Structures are given as C-alpha cells and as structure tokens.
Coordinates of C-alpha atoms and ligand atoms in Angstrom, one line a residue:
X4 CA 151.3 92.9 -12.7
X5 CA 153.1 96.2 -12.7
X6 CA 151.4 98.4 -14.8
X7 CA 151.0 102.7 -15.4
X8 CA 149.1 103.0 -12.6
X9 CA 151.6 101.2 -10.3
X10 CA 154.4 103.5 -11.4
X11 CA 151.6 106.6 -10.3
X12 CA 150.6 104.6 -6.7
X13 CA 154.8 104.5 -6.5
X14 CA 155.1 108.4 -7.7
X15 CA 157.6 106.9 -10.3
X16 CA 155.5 108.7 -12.9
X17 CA 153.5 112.0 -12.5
X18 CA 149.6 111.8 -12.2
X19 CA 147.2 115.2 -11.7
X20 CA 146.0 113.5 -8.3
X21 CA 142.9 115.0 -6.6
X22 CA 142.8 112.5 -3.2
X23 CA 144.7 110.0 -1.5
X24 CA 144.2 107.7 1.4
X25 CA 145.8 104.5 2.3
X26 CA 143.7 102.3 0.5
X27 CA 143.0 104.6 -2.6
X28 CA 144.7 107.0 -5.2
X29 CA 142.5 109.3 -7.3
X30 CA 143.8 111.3 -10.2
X31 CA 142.7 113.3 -13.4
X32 CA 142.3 110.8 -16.4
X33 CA 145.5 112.2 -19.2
X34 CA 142.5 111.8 -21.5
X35 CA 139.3 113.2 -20.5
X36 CA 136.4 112.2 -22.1
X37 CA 134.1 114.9 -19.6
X38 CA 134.7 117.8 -18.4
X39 CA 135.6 115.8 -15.0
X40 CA 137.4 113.0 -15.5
X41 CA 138.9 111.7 -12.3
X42 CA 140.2 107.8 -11.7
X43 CA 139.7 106.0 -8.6
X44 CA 142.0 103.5 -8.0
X45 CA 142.8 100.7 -5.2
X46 CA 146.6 100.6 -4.0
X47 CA 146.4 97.1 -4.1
X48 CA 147.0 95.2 -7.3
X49 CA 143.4 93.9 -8.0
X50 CA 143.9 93.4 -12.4
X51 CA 139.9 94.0 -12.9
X52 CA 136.8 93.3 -10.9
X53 CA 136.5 89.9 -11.8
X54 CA 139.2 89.0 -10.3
X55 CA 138.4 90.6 -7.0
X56 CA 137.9 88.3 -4.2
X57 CA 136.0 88.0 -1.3
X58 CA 138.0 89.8 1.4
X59 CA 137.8 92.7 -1.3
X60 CA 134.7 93.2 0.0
X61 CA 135.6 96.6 1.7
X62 CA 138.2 98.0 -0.6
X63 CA 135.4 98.0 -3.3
X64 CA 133.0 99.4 -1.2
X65 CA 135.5 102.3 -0.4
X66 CA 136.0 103.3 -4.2
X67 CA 132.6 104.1 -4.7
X68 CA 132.3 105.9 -1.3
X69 CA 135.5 107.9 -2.6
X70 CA 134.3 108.3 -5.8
X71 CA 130.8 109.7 -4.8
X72 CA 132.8 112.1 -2.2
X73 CA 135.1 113.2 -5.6
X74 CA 132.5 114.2 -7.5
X75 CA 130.7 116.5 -4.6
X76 CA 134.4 118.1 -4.5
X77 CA 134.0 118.6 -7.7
X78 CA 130.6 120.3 -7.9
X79 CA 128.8 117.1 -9.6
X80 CA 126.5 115.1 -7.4
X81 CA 123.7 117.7 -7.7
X82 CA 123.8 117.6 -11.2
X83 CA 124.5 114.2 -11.6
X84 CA 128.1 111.4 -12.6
X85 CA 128.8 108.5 -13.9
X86 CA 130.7 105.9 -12.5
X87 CA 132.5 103.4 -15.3
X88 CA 134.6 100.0 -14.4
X89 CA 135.6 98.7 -17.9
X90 CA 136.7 94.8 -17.8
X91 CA 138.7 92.6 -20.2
X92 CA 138.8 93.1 -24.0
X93 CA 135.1 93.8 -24.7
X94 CA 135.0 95.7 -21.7
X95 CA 137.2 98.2 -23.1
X96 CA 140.0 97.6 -20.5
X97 CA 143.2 99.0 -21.4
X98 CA 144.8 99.2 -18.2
X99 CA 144.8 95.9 -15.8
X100 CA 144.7 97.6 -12.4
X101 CA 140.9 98.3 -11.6
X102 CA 140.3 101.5 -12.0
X103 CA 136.8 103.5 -11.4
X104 CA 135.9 106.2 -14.1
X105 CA 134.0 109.4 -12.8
X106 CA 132.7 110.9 -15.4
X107 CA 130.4 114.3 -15.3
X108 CA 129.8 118.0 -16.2
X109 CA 127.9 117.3 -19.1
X110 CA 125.2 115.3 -20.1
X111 CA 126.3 111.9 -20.9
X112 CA 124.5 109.3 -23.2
X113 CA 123.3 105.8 -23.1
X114 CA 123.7 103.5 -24.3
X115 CA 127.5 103.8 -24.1
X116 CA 129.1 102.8 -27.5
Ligands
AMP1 P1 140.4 101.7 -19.3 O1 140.2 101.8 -20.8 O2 139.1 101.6 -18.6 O3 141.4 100.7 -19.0 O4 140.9 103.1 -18.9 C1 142.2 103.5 -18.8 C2 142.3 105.0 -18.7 O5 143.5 105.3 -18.2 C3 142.0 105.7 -20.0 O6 140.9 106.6 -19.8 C4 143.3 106.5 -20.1 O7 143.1 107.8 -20.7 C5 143.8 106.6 -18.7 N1 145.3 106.7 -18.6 C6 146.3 106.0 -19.2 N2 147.5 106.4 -18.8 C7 147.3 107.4 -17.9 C8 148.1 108.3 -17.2 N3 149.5 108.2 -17.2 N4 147.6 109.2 -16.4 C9 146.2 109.4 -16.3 N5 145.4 108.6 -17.0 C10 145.9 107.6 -17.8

C-alpha cells in the first residue's frame, strides 16, 4: 500500500531525514511528542510488524541497530530512549508502513496511555 511514508522513501514529499541507508530511512517525526523524535523506517513495504515475515528477520534487526546508533547521534543513549512500534487500531497505528518511534530527552512515563 502506498502510503506518506512511501512518498518520503520516493522524496515525492519532504521529510527532516537524519540517516539513510539502503535498507532504512530515518527522519524527524512532523509531530514530536519528545524533544527527539526521529522515525525509523524499512524501504520495503512491510504494513506493521505483524505482518512481517520470516525472511524479515534481518531488516528488523537492522531498525533497532539504526535506531540505537540514532539516538547516540543524537546525545541520548547515556541518558536513556524509547523505542515505540504502534500496530493496528488499538495499537495506535495511523500509518501502515512499520515505522520505529525514538523517543528521548526527557523523562518519559509508563505506563503509556
Ligand atoms: P503511528 O501513530 O505509530 O502510525 O505514527 C505515525 C507518526 O507519523 C506520527 O507520530 C505522525 O506525527 C508521523 N507523521 C505523519 N506524517 C508525517 C510526515 N509527513 N513527516 C513526518 N512524520 C509524519
């Protein structure tokens, strides 16, 4: 399904992106709800986690490595992230291309809402 975030992998729309490989695209969320904000997102056109498969294996592996990198860049990992994946409805899933929130600079709360 072509969504936002194809049109941003396809620079048909602008995104604030902070790192790109050939596997990955990360960019600053429009809304941030942290002072860092960043999404980490797969080229490939994986809807949400459940529907990953198998020979996805590495590709989700390689998010979280980027993510974890990200957030060193950006002067978190001492003081600490957190990394969201928000599936279906309940989930709070608004966009269906999986897509990794890191979230830090401030003290965040649990339980989410
Ligand atoms: P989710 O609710 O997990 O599907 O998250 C979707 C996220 O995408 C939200 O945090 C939005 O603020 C963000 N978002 C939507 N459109 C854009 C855009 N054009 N550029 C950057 N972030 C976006």
């Amino acid at each position: 399904m072509a969504t936002i975030f194809s049109k941003i992998i396809n620079k048909e729309i602008p995104a604030d992106i902070v790192y790109e490989d050939d596997r990955c695209l990360a960019f600053k969320d429009i809304s941030p709800q942290a002072p860092t904000h960043i999404l980490i997102i797969p080229k490939k056109a994986i809807e949400r986690v459940a529907l990953a498969q198998t020979e996805d294996e590495g590709l989700l592996g390689h998010l979280l490595l980027t993510a974890a990198q990200i957030a060193k860049k950006a002067g978190i990992s001492e003081t600490g992230f957190r990394l969201v994946i928000n599936n279906g409805k309940n989930g709070g899933e608004a966009v269906p291309h999986l897509h990794v929130h890191l979230l830090g600079g401030r003290a965040l709360t649990w339980p989410p809402g």
